[in-house]
XYZ file of C-alpha atoms in Angstrom:
756
model
C -50.432 46.928 11.745
C -50.662 48.139 8.131
C -51.094 45.915 5.130
C -47.479 46.411 4.071
C -46.234 45.184 7.430
C -48.537 42.167 7.252
C -47.115 41.304 3.850
C -43.621 41.475 5.279
C -44.571 39.178 8.156
C -46.124 36.652 5.809
C -43.119 36.831 3.500
C -40.813 36.228 6.461
C -42.678 33.002 7.198
C -42.499 31.997 3.535
C -38.738 32.632 3.519
C -38.328 30.217 6.418
C -40.495 27.576 4.728
C -38.671 27.859 1.392
C -35.278 27.717 3.089
C -36.107 24.518 4.971
C -37.316 23.030 1.687
C -33.981 24.047 0.091
C -35.833 26.108 -2.563
C -32.966 28.540 -2.911
C -34.229 30.485 -5.921
C -37.426 31.230 -4.040
C -35.447 32.163 -0.919
C -33.377 34.755 -2.769
C -36.422 36.180 -4.541
C -38.308 36.611 -1.280
C -35.356 38.086 0.619
C -34.664 40.540 -2.220
C -38.257 41.755 -1.858
C -37.919 41.911 1.914
C -34.742 43.991 1.709
C -36.419 46.320 -0.796
C -39.652 46.844 1.110
C -38.503 46.710 4.755
C -37.161 50.321 5.039
C -39.635 52.522 6.861
C -41.351 49.554 8.533
C -40.684 47.710 11.816
C -39.156 44.912 9.710
C -36.173 47.147 8.961
C -34.809 46.071 12.331
C -35.068 42.393 11.353
C -32.710 42.405 8.365
C -29.992 40.687 10.402
C -32.139 37.542 10.333
C -31.430 37.101 6.607
C -27.621 37.347 6.479
C -26.897 33.634 6.658
C -29.879 32.376 4.680
C -29.377 34.903 1.898
C -25.652 34.233 1.574
C -26.114 30.463 1.579
C -28.984 30.546 -0.921
C -27.078 32.737 -3.382
C -24.027 30.492 -3.027
C -26.092 27.415 -3.821
C -27.489 29.105 -6.923
C -24.253 30.733 -8.132
C -20.895 30.379 -6.397
C -18.948 31.173 -3.237
C -17.988 34.708 -4.280
C -21.582 35.633 -5.015
C -22.755 34.110 -1.733
C -20.412 36.012 0.568
C -20.934 39.234 -1.399
C -24.701 38.887 -0.888
C -24.228 38.330 2.841
C -21.899 41.358 3.078
C -24.580 43.553 1.463
C -27.102 42.628 4.120
C -24.561 43.214 6.924
C -23.910 46.699 5.552
C -27.652 47.450 5.753
C -27.783 46.152 9.326
C -24.803 48.245 10.375
C -26.555 51.401 9.132
C -29.286 50.862 11.730
C -26.788 51.306 14.592
C -28.065 48.466 16.803
C -24.996 46.695 18.326
C -26.877 43.454 19.097
C -28.261 43.176 15.569
C -24.859 44.026 14.101
C -23.286 41.321 16.277
C -25.831 38.742 15.108
C -25.231 39.744 11.497
C -21.466 39.441 11.879
C -21.813 35.979 13.428
C -23.824 34.794 10.429
C -21.468 36.448 7.949
C -18.578 34.600 9.558
C -20.367 31.282 9.038
C -20.815 32.118 5.371
C -17.068 32.601 5.027
C -16.319 29.477 7.049
C -18.492 27.284 4.872
C -16.553 28.276 1.743
C -13.192 27.713 3.454
C -12.151 31.377 3.749
C -10.872 31.252 7.278
C -8.880 34.473 7.219
C -12.073 36.300 6.321
C -13.916 34.453 9.091
C -11.275 35.626 11.543
C -11.547 39.207 10.271
C -15.326 39.227 10.704
C -15.281 37.532 14.107
C -12.570 39.910 15.358
C -14.845 42.788 14.356
C -17.639 41.090 16.304
C -15.443 41.009 19.434
C -14.827 44.753 19.062
C -18.564 45.403 18.718
C -19.354 43.196 21.737
C -16.685 44.703 23.986
C -17.456 48.252 22.854
C -21.137 48.210 23.781
C -22.336 47.946 27.407
C -25.728 46.681 26.252
C -24.230 43.464 24.818
C -24.677 40.747 27.484
C -21.705 38.804 28.810
C -22.973 35.635 27.178
C -22.672 37.271 23.739
C -19.234 38.701 24.515
C -18.101 35.212 25.414
C -19.661 33.818 22.264
C -17.789 36.370 20.122
C -14.496 35.373 21.772
C -15.322 31.711 21.222
C -15.809 32.247 17.485
C -12.409 33.937 17.259
C -10.933 30.974 19.162
C -12.441 28.623 16.608
C -10.989 30.622 13.692
C -7.505 30.621 15.209
C -7.766 26.868 15.753
C -8.607 26.198 12.104
C -5.756 28.467 11.031
C -3.352 26.558 13.279
C -2.678 29.308 15.841
C -3.491 27.209 18.879
C -2.007 29.559 21.463
C -4.328 32.345 20.278
C -7.216 29.895 20.140
C -6.688 28.921 23.782
C -6.383 32.586 24.772
C -9.751 33.556 23.288
C -11.504 30.390 24.489
C -10.344 31.131 28.036
C -11.638 34.710 27.605
C -14.977 33.230 26.601
C -15.050 31.000 29.693
C -14.161 33.965 31.913
C -17.114 35.900 30.464
C -19.463 32.947 30.981
C -18.447 32.639 34.632
C -19.671 36.212 35.244
C -22.903 35.801 33.291
C -26.255 34.897 34.807
C -27.096 31.948 32.545
C -25.128 30.198 29.811
C -26.370 27.417 27.556
C -24.577 24.055 28.026
C -23.503 24.108 24.364
C -21.619 27.372 24.837
C -19.765 26.075 27.871
C -18.943 22.879 25.999
C -17.733 24.684 22.892
C -15.263 26.791 24.857
C -14.041 23.863 26.968
C -13.552 21.988 23.703
C -11.576 24.844 22.188
C -9.209 25.029 25.151
C -8.824 21.233 25.188
C -8.005 20.903 21.493
C -5.619 23.871 21.630
C -3.772 22.394 24.585
C -3.622 19.069 22.783
C -1.857 20.717 19.846
C 0.398 22.608 22.244
C 1.498 19.392 23.940
C -0.366 19.991 27.209
C -1.984 16.577 27.075
C -3.167 16.250 30.694
C -4.769 19.695 30.691
C -6.305 18.954 27.294
C -7.980 15.836 28.633
C -9.329 17.714 31.644
C -10.981 20.399 29.510
C -12.415 17.889 27.045
C -13.988 15.893 29.858
C -15.477 19.166 31.163
C -16.930 19.722 27.701
C -18.815 16.410 27.896
C -19.946 17.046 31.472
C -21.348 20.452 30.520
C -23.634 18.863 27.922
C -25.199 16.405 30.360
C -28.043 14.330 28.968
C -29.326 16.952 26.537
C -30.712 15.712 23.217
C -31.160 18.917 21.223
C -29.452 19.141 17.854
C -26.954 21.668 19.186
C -26.104 19.423 22.139
C -25.679 16.369 19.909
C -23.411 18.335 17.578
C -21.160 19.315 20.451
C -21.163 15.790 21.922
C -20.022 14.359 18.602
C -17.282 16.977 18.284
C -16.075 16.314 21.818
C -15.994 12.562 21.193
C -13.886 13.255 18.115
C -11.459 15.404 20.077
C -11.161 12.787 22.824
C -10.505 10.235 20.084
C -7.628 12.370 18.818
C -6.278 12.749 22.342
C -6.208 9.012 23.036
C -4.939 8.180 19.562
C -2.036 10.584 20.055
C -1.415 9.068 23.481
C -1.040 5.657 21.830
C -4.289 4.150 23.155
C -5.771 3.440 19.728
C -8.544 1.212 21.056
C -9.937 3.970 23.261
C -9.457 6.510 20.479
C -11.463 4.334 18.078
C -14.273 3.949 20.615
C -14.664 7.709 20.866
C -14.575 8.110 17.073
C -17.275 5.487 16.602
C -19.388 6.997 19.406
C -19.224 10.342 17.622
C -20.177 8.682 14.329
C -23.285 7.148 15.878
C -24.413 10.551 17.174
C -23.843 12.207 13.794
C -25.633 9.486 11.813
C -28.736 10.010 13.959
C -28.460 13.786 13.722
C -28.184 13.709 9.922
C -31.265 11.494 9.740
C -33.309 13.626 12.175
C -32.543 17.259 11.364
C -34.781 19.377 9.148
C -32.270 22.242 9.047
C -30.201 22.086 5.820
C -27.277 23.966 7.372
C -27.261 21.696 10.421
C -27.307 18.676 8.134
C -24.372 19.998 6.092
C -22.388 20.727 9.240
C -23.090 17.241 10.599
C -22.008 15.655 7.297
C -18.705 17.535 7.378
C -18.202 16.528 11.022
C -18.973 12.894 10.199
C -16.376 12.983 7.440
C -13.853 14.222 10.005
C -14.507 11.080 12.047
C -13.943 8.928 8.963
C -10.616 10.689 8.313
C -9.513 10.249 11.927
C -10.424 6.563 11.847
C -8.517 6.191 8.581
C -5.378 7.494 10.284
C -5.794 4.853 13.009
C -6.033 2.008 10.507
C -3.165 3.506 8.492
C -0.972 3.462 11.589
C -1.973 -0.171 12.166
C -0.829 -0.920 8.609
C -4.365 -1.659 7.339
C -4.190 0.490 4.195
C -7.237 -1.139 2.634
C -9.571 -0.133 5.469
C -7.969 3.328 5.588
C -8.684 3.818 1.884
C -12.335 2.772 2.345
C -12.853 5.249 5.171
C -11.216 8.074 3.254
C -13.540 7.405 0.339
C -16.507 7.695 2.702
C -15.100 11.010 3.940
C -14.666 12.236 0.368
C -18.226 11.245 -0.521
C -19.514 13.221 2.455
C -17.478 16.366 1.981
C -17.911 16.560 -1.781
C -21.673 16.860 -1.189
C -21.420 20.111 0.740
C -18.040 21.775 0.172
C -16.616 23.793 -2.710
C -14.130 22.006 -4.993
C -11.172 24.096 -3.746
C -12.108 23.987 -0.065
C -9.091 22.825 1.991
C -11.371 20.616 4.090
C -12.240 18.680 0.932
C -8.696 18.558 -0.416
C -7.491 17.426 3.018
C -9.167 14.065 2.391
C -7.104 13.594 -0.777
C -4.001 14.594 1.140
C -4.716 11.839 3.663
C -5.177 9.454 0.757
C -1.586 10.323 -0.114
C -0.497 8.440 3.038
C -2.016 5.282 1.585
C -0.286 5.926 -1.749
C 3.058 6.440 0.009
C 2.679 3.130 1.829
C 1.985 1.454 -1.513
C 5.005 3.111 -3.150
C 2.906 5.291 -5.497
C 4.983 8.398 -4.876
C 3.979 10.352 -7.975
C 0.295 10.088 -7.103
C 1.041 10.936 -3.469
C 2.978 14.025 -4.584
C 0.102 15.213 -6.778
C -2.484 14.817 -4.013
C -0.285 16.476 -1.401
C 0.721 19.387 -3.608
C -2.906 20.260 -4.310
C -3.544 20.474 -0.587
C -0.385 22.523 0.030
C -1.513 25.090 -2.543
C -4.927 25.289 -0.881
C -3.340 25.707 2.566
C -1.133 28.551 1.356
C -4.116 30.236 -0.287
C -6.560 29.832 2.585
C -4.412 29.684 5.735
C -0.997 31.118 4.880
C 2.542 29.745 5.143
C 2.594 30.128 8.926
C -0.317 27.737 9.445
C 0.137 24.323 11.019
C -1.394 22.556 8.032
C 0.974 24.272 5.592
C 3.961 23.356 7.760
C 2.862 19.712 8.072
C 2.101 19.348 4.368
C 5.376 20.989 3.370
C 7.204 18.427 5.493
C 5.223 15.601 3.934
C 6.114 16.756 0.423
C 9.751 16.739 1.498
C 9.399 13.125 2.595
C 7.834 12.217 -0.758
C 10.594 14.036 -2.671
C 13.205 12.127 -0.669
C 11.521 8.812 -1.456
C 11.538 9.793 -5.143
C 15.294 10.404 -4.984
C 15.183 14.209 -5.197
C 17.200 15.085 -2.093
C 17.766 18.736 -3.110
C 14.022 19.375 -3.315
C 13.468 17.439 -0.107
C 16.099 19.509 1.711
C 14.465 22.746 0.565
C 11.013 21.611 1.727
C 12.331 20.372 5.067
C 14.119 23.672 5.667
C 10.965 25.651 4.893
C 8.857 23.496 7.212
C 11.399 23.599 10.046
C 11.865 27.371 9.789
C 8.104 27.955 9.929
C 7.753 25.513 12.837
C 10.391 27.319 14.873
C 8.511 30.605 14.449
C 5.548 29.096 16.267
C 5.291 29.856 19.954
C 5.272 26.172 20.849
C 8.130 24.960 18.668
C 9.528 22.848 21.507
C 6.299 20.864 21.721
C 5.609 20.467 18.026
C 5.119 16.912 16.830
C 5.266 18.120 13.234
C 8.706 19.573 13.792
C 9.829 16.320 15.394
C 8.594 14.314 12.408
C 10.342 16.657 9.968
C 13.613 16.449 11.874
C 13.444 12.645 11.878
C 12.811 12.525 8.136
C 15.601 14.999 7.426
C 17.879 12.867 9.572
C 17.235 9.972 7.196
C 18.222 12.192 4.298
C 21.429 13.301 6.055
C 22.239 9.716 6.967
C 21.833 8.537 3.370
C 24.155 11.352 2.278
C 26.818 10.327 4.809
C 26.240 13.338 7.078
C 26.016 11.340 10.288
C 26.687 14.219 12.680
C 23.843 16.277 11.199
C 21.590 13.212 11.282
C 22.307 12.562 14.960
C 21.743 16.244 15.801
C 18.355 16.203 14.073
C 17.352 13.046 15.922
C 18.473 14.444 19.287
C 16.292 17.537 18.722
C 13.377 15.391 17.600
C 13.657 13.157 20.660
C 13.633 16.127 23.032
C 10.439 17.425 21.430
C 8.793 14.003 21.585
C 9.673 13.633 25.269
C 8.312 17.121 26.017
C 5.066 16.417 24.176
C 4.409 12.739 24.942
C 6.472 11.873 27.997
C 9.747 9.923 28.255
C 8.308 6.417 27.738
C 5.940 7.008 24.819
C 6.200 4.684 21.813
C 7.077 7.674 19.602
C 10.187 8.235 21.721
C 11.011 4.553 21.283
C 10.628 5.003 17.527
C 13.091 7.882 17.590
C 15.586 5.766 19.547
C 15.310 3.097 16.860
C 16.249 5.727 14.272
C 19.191 6.778 16.443
C 20.349 3.163 16.595
C 20.227 2.958 12.806
C 22.123 6.233 12.357
C 24.832 5.273 14.857
C 25.315 1.666 13.719
C 28.126 2.016 11.174
C 30.447 4.231 13.204
C 29.375 3.507 16.772
C 27.761 0.062 17.232
C 28.042 0.398 21.026
C 25.876 3.537 20.887
C 23.492 1.846 18.472
C 23.091 -1.028 20.947
C 22.371 1.403 23.789
C 19.706 3.206 21.744
C 18.090 -0.103 20.778
C 18.003 -1.165 24.432
C 16.343 2.145 25.343
C 13.688 1.611 22.711
C 12.968 -1.967 23.770
C 12.614 -0.942 27.414
C 9.730 1.361 26.439
C 7.773 -1.252 24.460
C 7.992 -4.336 26.634
C 4.201 -4.208 26.907
C 4.083 -5.324 23.273
C 6.266 -8.321 24.009
C 4.045 -9.223 26.966
C 0.957 -8.920 24.774
C 2.478 -11.236 22.157
C 3.253 -13.818 24.825
C -0.235 -13.599 26.365
C -2.207 -14.804 23.339
C -1.841 -16.136 19.824
C -4.757 -14.027 18.590
C -4.229 -11.411 15.854
C -3.112 -8.095 17.336
C -2.679 -4.546 16.135
C 0.023 -2.198 17.365
C 0.280 1.472 16.591
C 3.341 1.940 14.389
C 3.793 -1.841 14.199
C 7.381 -1.675 12.924
C 8.904 -0.225 16.113
C 9.336 -3.548 17.963
C 10.723 -5.508 14.982
C 13.084 -2.651 14.103
C 14.333 -2.248 17.670
C 15.147 -5.962 17.832
C 16.756 -5.813 14.380
C 19.224 -3.083 15.369
C 19.943 -4.681 18.746
C 20.916 -7.972 17.142
C 22.885 -6.315 14.327
C 24.815 -4.181 16.802
C 25.593 -7.172 19.042
C 26.738 -9.258 16.042
C 29.032 -6.473 14.863
C 30.497 -6.024 18.341
C 30.933 -9.795 18.804
C 32.756 -10.219 15.498
C 32.554 -12.831 12.679
C 31.591 -16.403 13.502
C 29.922 -15.650 16.825
C 26.587 -17.392 17.455
C 24.073 -16.725 20.247
C 20.803 -18.554 20.689
C 19.208 -15.413 22.121
C 19.582 -13.728 18.708
C 17.415 -16.413 17.124
C 14.904 -16.087 19.954
C 14.701 -12.299 19.734
C 14.323 -12.292 15.964
C 11.560 -14.855 16.334
C 9.699 -12.380 18.580
C 10.145 -9.665 15.939
C 8.748 -11.891 13.193
C 5.899 -13.013 15.427
C 4.941 -9.368 16.046
C 4.690 -8.806 12.298
C 2.753 -12.025 11.795
C 0.177 -11.098 14.458
C -0.270 -7.608 13.046
C -0.573 -9.031 9.533
C -3.223 -11.507 10.707
C -5.289 -8.603 12.093
C -5.307 -6.860 8.695
C -7.884 -7.993 6.111
C -6.560 -6.264 3.002
C -4.108 -8.546 1.164
C -2.074 -5.651 -0.251
C -1.660 -4.257 3.265
C -0.470 -7.635 4.526
C 2.218 -7.722 1.847
C 3.284 -4.147 2.597
C 3.680 -4.918 6.299
C 6.004 -7.813 5.560
C 7.841 -6.151 2.672
C 8.713 -3.167 4.871
C 10.763 -5.507 7.071
C 12.789 -7.317 4.398
C 16.029 -6.509 6.235
C 14.655 -8.199 9.331
C 13.987 -11.448 7.465
C 17.395 -11.276 5.796
C 19.087 -10.936 9.181
C 16.980 -13.727 10.668
C 18.011 -16.042 7.806
C 21.695 -15.200 8.222
C 21.566 -15.746 11.987
C 19.597 -18.989 11.602
C 22.097 -20.279 9.040
C 25.052 -19.404 11.277
C 23.410 -21.349 14.103
C 22.851 -24.368 11.856
C 26.367 -24.169 10.384
C 27.811 -24.175 13.908
C 25.707 -27.067 15.233
C 24.392 -29.061 12.283
C 21.473 -30.009 14.515
C 17.959 -30.906 13.389
C 16.600 -28.245 15.780
C 18.551 -25.492 14.039
C 17.608 -26.936 10.643
C 13.922 -26.715 11.601
C 14.415 -23.163 12.800
C 16.022 -22.145 9.508
C 13.110 -23.610 7.523
C 10.575 -21.757 9.664
C 12.406 -18.445 9.238
C 12.625 -18.914 5.473
C 8.893 -19.642 5.300
C 7.937 -16.598 7.395
C 9.095 -14.290 4.585
C 7.062 -15.588 1.676
C 3.583 -16.686 0.700
C 3.719 -19.601 3.184
C 3.390 -22.176 0.412
C 4.593 -25.046 2.552
C 2.437 -24.085 5.548
C -0.638 -23.941 3.356
C 0.070 -27.418 2.000
C 0.654 -28.885 5.435
C -2.467 -27.147 6.748
C -4.438 -28.825 3.992
C -3.470 -32.206 5.395
C -4.050 -31.111 8.987
C -7.503 -29.710 8.238
C -8.804 -33.190 7.418
C -8.472 -34.153 11.068
C -10.425 -31.228 12.570
C -13.619 -32.914 13.492
C -14.936 -31.796 16.862
C -15.384 -28.145 15.905
C -19.170 -27.667 15.669
C -20.613 -26.327 12.443
C -22.274 -23.559 14.443
C -18.837 -22.301 15.502
C -17.520 -22.338 11.937
C -20.657 -20.570 10.680
C -20.372 -17.875 13.350
C -16.685 -17.429 12.599
C -17.426 -16.783 8.934
C -20.372 -14.492 9.705
C -18.329 -12.358 12.109
C -15.474 -12.141 9.617
C -17.784 -11.165 6.752
C -19.350 -8.494 8.968
C -16.015 -6.659 8.881
C -16.614 -5.737 5.233
C -17.297 -2.022 4.791
C -20.125 -1.184 2.391
C -19.883 2.460 1.185
C -23.664 2.554 0.794
C -24.343 1.352 4.343
C -23.292 4.128 6.717
C -24.798 2.331 9.704
C -22.430 -0.596 9.100
C -19.468 1.779 9.051
C -20.626 3.377 12.307
C -21.024 -0.024 14.011
C -17.627 -1.286 12.840
C -16.063 -0.892 16.275
C -18.708 -3.246 17.750
C -18.187 -5.709 14.909
C -14.419 -5.694 15.382
C -14.838 -6.255 19.117
C -17.286 -9.103 18.538
C -14.802 -10.798 16.214
C -11.887 -10.243 18.619
C -13.897 -11.627 21.568
C -14.880 -14.641 19.460
C -11.223 -15.378 18.669
C -10.297 -15.296 22.360
C -13.007 -17.853 23.085
C -12.053 -19.912 20.020
C -8.438 -20.125 21.177
C -9.585 -21.235 24.629
C -12.030 -23.924 23.500
C -10.487 -25.170 20.241
C -6.751 -24.366 20.444
C -5.677 -26.759 17.699
C -8.149 -25.355 15.170
C -7.330 -21.785 16.254
C -3.624 -22.378 15.730
C -4.301 -23.794 12.280
C -6.376 -20.765 11.236
C -4.694 -17.885 13.049
C -1.447 -19.029 14.606
C 1.992 -19.523 13.182
C 2.245 -23.338 13.066
C 5.737 -24.659 13.560
C 7.068 -26.702 10.660
C 8.606 -29.884 12.037
C 11.086 -31.946 10.032
C 9.211 -35.054 11.083
C 5.992 -33.691 9.533
C 7.794 -32.718 6.327
C 9.301 -36.190 6.066
C 6.012 -37.943 6.774
C 3.670 -35.885 4.585
C 5.775 -34.599 1.712
C 8.676 -36.999 1.160
C 8.847 -40.503 -0.272
C 11.744 -42.761 -1.253
C 11.375 -41.236 -4.751
C 10.703 -37.624 -3.765
C 12.724 -34.916 -2.050
C 12.156 -31.260 -1.260
C 14.260 -28.254 -2.275
C 13.578 -24.845 -0.759
C 15.320 -21.604 -1.717
C 15.633 -18.502 0.440
C 17.356 -15.249 -0.488
C 19.045 -12.890 1.931
C 20.968 -9.888 0.652
C 23.674 -11.215 -1.662
C 23.256 -14.784 -0.412
C 21.118 -17.571 -1.768
C 20.276 -20.387 0.627
C 19.059 -23.823 -0.422
C 17.721 -26.368 2.022
C 17.246 -29.928 0.936
C 15.079 -32.498 2.715
C 15.338 -36.218 1.998
C 14.278 -39.216 4.014
C 17.987 -39.864 4.473
C 18.578 -36.443 6.049
C 18.400 -32.647 5.708
C 20.923 -29.906 5.037
C 21.307 -26.216 4.171
C 23.958 -24.686 1.954
C 24.746 -21.050 1.153
C 26.060 -19.685 -2.141
C 26.199 -16.433 -4.067
C 23.148 -15.253 -5.989
C 25.301 -13.338 -8.477
C 23.989 -13.682 -12.017
C 20.944 -15.813 -11.134
C 18.489 -13.007 -11.785
C 19.978 -12.180 -15.181
C 20.057 -15.832 -16.193
C 16.413 -16.367 -15.202
C 15.394 -13.235 -17.094
C 17.234 -14.422 -20.220
C 15.561 -17.821 -19.957
C 12.084 -16.280 -19.672
C 12.790 -14.005 -22.632
C 13.835 -16.980 -24.732
C 10.641 -18.832 -23.764
C 8.501 -15.871 -24.809
C 10.420 -15.582 -28.084
C 10.232 -19.373 -28.618
C 13.970 -19.401 -29.175
C 15.243 -22.959 -28.696
C 18.893 -21.945 -28.872
C 18.420 -19.002 -26.543
C 16.501 -21.140 -24.104
C 19.102 -23.890 -24.031
C 21.884 -21.414 -23.311
C 19.982 -19.503 -20.613
C 18.586 -22.661 -18.968
C 22.101 -24.089 -18.703
C 23.242 -20.840 -17.076
C 20.373 -21.032 -14.560
C 21.294 -24.629 -13.810
C 24.941 -23.766 -13.240
C 24.134 -20.920 -10.892
C 21.087 -22.221 -8.989
C 21.316 -26.035 -9.125
C 24.929 -27.030 -9.670
C 26.056 -25.932 -6.164
C 23.752 -28.579 -4.694
C 23.417 -31.168 -7.471
C 25.206 -33.757 -5.337
C 22.225 -33.593 -2.958
C 19.532 -33.945 -5.658
C 19.430 -37.723 -6.029
C 15.687 -38.477 -6.341
C 13.640 -38.643 -9.564
C 10.912 -36.405 -8.139
C 11.674 -32.954 -6.768
C 9.355 -30.496 -5.013
C 10.727 -26.948 -5.297
C 9.839 -23.963 -3.102
C 11.340 -20.981 -4.953
C 12.428 -17.608 -3.617
C 14.285 -14.571 -4.899
C 15.191 -14.633 -8.605
C 14.504 -18.374 -8.787
C 10.827 -17.635 -8.111
C 10.509 -15.874 -11.465
C 11.777 -18.676 -13.639
C 9.944 -21.436 -15.524
C 11.691 -24.226 -13.674
């Protein structure tokens, strides 16, 4: 071997060393020399080895355009040599360069060329032909063409079956591609079968490639079970994938492998965030999305759709909080990126377009919403699997709400009927999503056809009886996916039955059913740690509490019994900051000796362990174990110390006898307000007896506002006038009941905002 060739061999080794050390300036300098001096030597046939490293190094030093241009230059040199295998290897690495900068259409172009090279040359082994097809399958998947993705993944598997020996990772990757494509196409059972095959193919291997594929498969199985409604199993798979990726990131010495693992880990964070979002735990969802953003922003370009997708998911949290302008900004940025990178036919563009329509509708711009819905629906129907498209179903349901608000009931019912058919095709006839659609049908039908509304509500409730059984089985905090379905189904059932029965009708079962609905919300709220999320869960069901108050009052008005009075008080307290419960619990807590300090210490330690520290990735990865430990502890706590458990986690019943004994005296009485729609309720407790009255809340809010303004302005005259008005509207209707010198007031509605 000549001296020149020896220099090239040594330089090749130095390139590898510099690349692993992430010394990108040195990498580009050495590869430039190698490209210049290789012609005429045996190293001219090794240029394909530098495509990926050269492109990535230039990108790190300059930008994405410079990186892919550098990689293209090397591929052109390789192609001139006329070696199909080397050209195939070069194309594979060029595709990865495009993928890493988010240019998926270019990745597809390059990988499609690779398939042509592989299929056009007899010397290319079957394993490489299959690999080329698999890469095209991956590109189609990212671009949202899942039918094409499945087609090419199956071609890859067919090639592997004829080959002599295939690496487990290649089998797994293709099984994964078919599974995820079928999942998007609504073929859930087949999807699960292929994903399980993907795990089986990997066996007990521990190589970096095997671990990467195991983590990806766990993520896909998490998506499958999450979509099927089994959130607990979905979370377990997500957390299992996180554990694998954390270890891989810590172990690998390959910068590209590390970057890929970081992006994959962020995907797990995003998926977990969607689970917590669907539970109603917006605080935990926001924390996980921030972790995902921190990961992706390390390795992705600023305009990469994979990075902007995290912000788009953050928009879900903003929507739940009512921050529609911020949600619109985040979503629009992602929509623009989707159009640029994937095109208007892509699944992500269609989904994001629909989401923007929902935001526009919430902001009161129905014309813009209608335009966005129409665009999303039209694009969805062009897809081969329009009848099994969950995105289309969601868009139709949201547009139905718009049509309903505009008085177009027939169009609303048509949209919901189409949506329900899709949901049944995709998820089966008893899935909770189908129940959710039936709840929307009950709402849309209520005004003109209460009998139909009642039938739809019954259908929905029949599908979610497992939730009722779960509520009756334990008093422990519980999370339900889409937690509002059960309360809403009960709400429309009771409203429809009341409308059919006519004015003045009272049924005890209505009180009982509404109590179940409120209990479901209470249990879900207790399972959420973020205070803002707790408030959002309850606020979203204001109509439910209003109805429960009206029904409870009707029952009391008809009977005048102490039992119905107690029930009314408990309903009124369920819809506010539980001031009275907290005060009563303070008294009750004095009597809880018998609970060992070790139990209380463990309770606090397990609860504190649920905090998510952004700097402690291991804690985030172990969160599933921590949540399970806390849940198991609560089950044992309820069994061994039921009274203490009920105080801390249950919904203690407020008894009139307890109110009389602990809060009232011969000189003190209690006045509680509760607002429902246009009604203001006031319940008065005295040692001599208890009562509830109902009166109009008209003008109370304005009077309270005027009184507060006068206080701020220190206007004696203004205050006197406004205070008298507040008295006339909020106190005069019940002044004959206020006979004690001392009065405890529990405010609600406009009364809560006054300096009483």
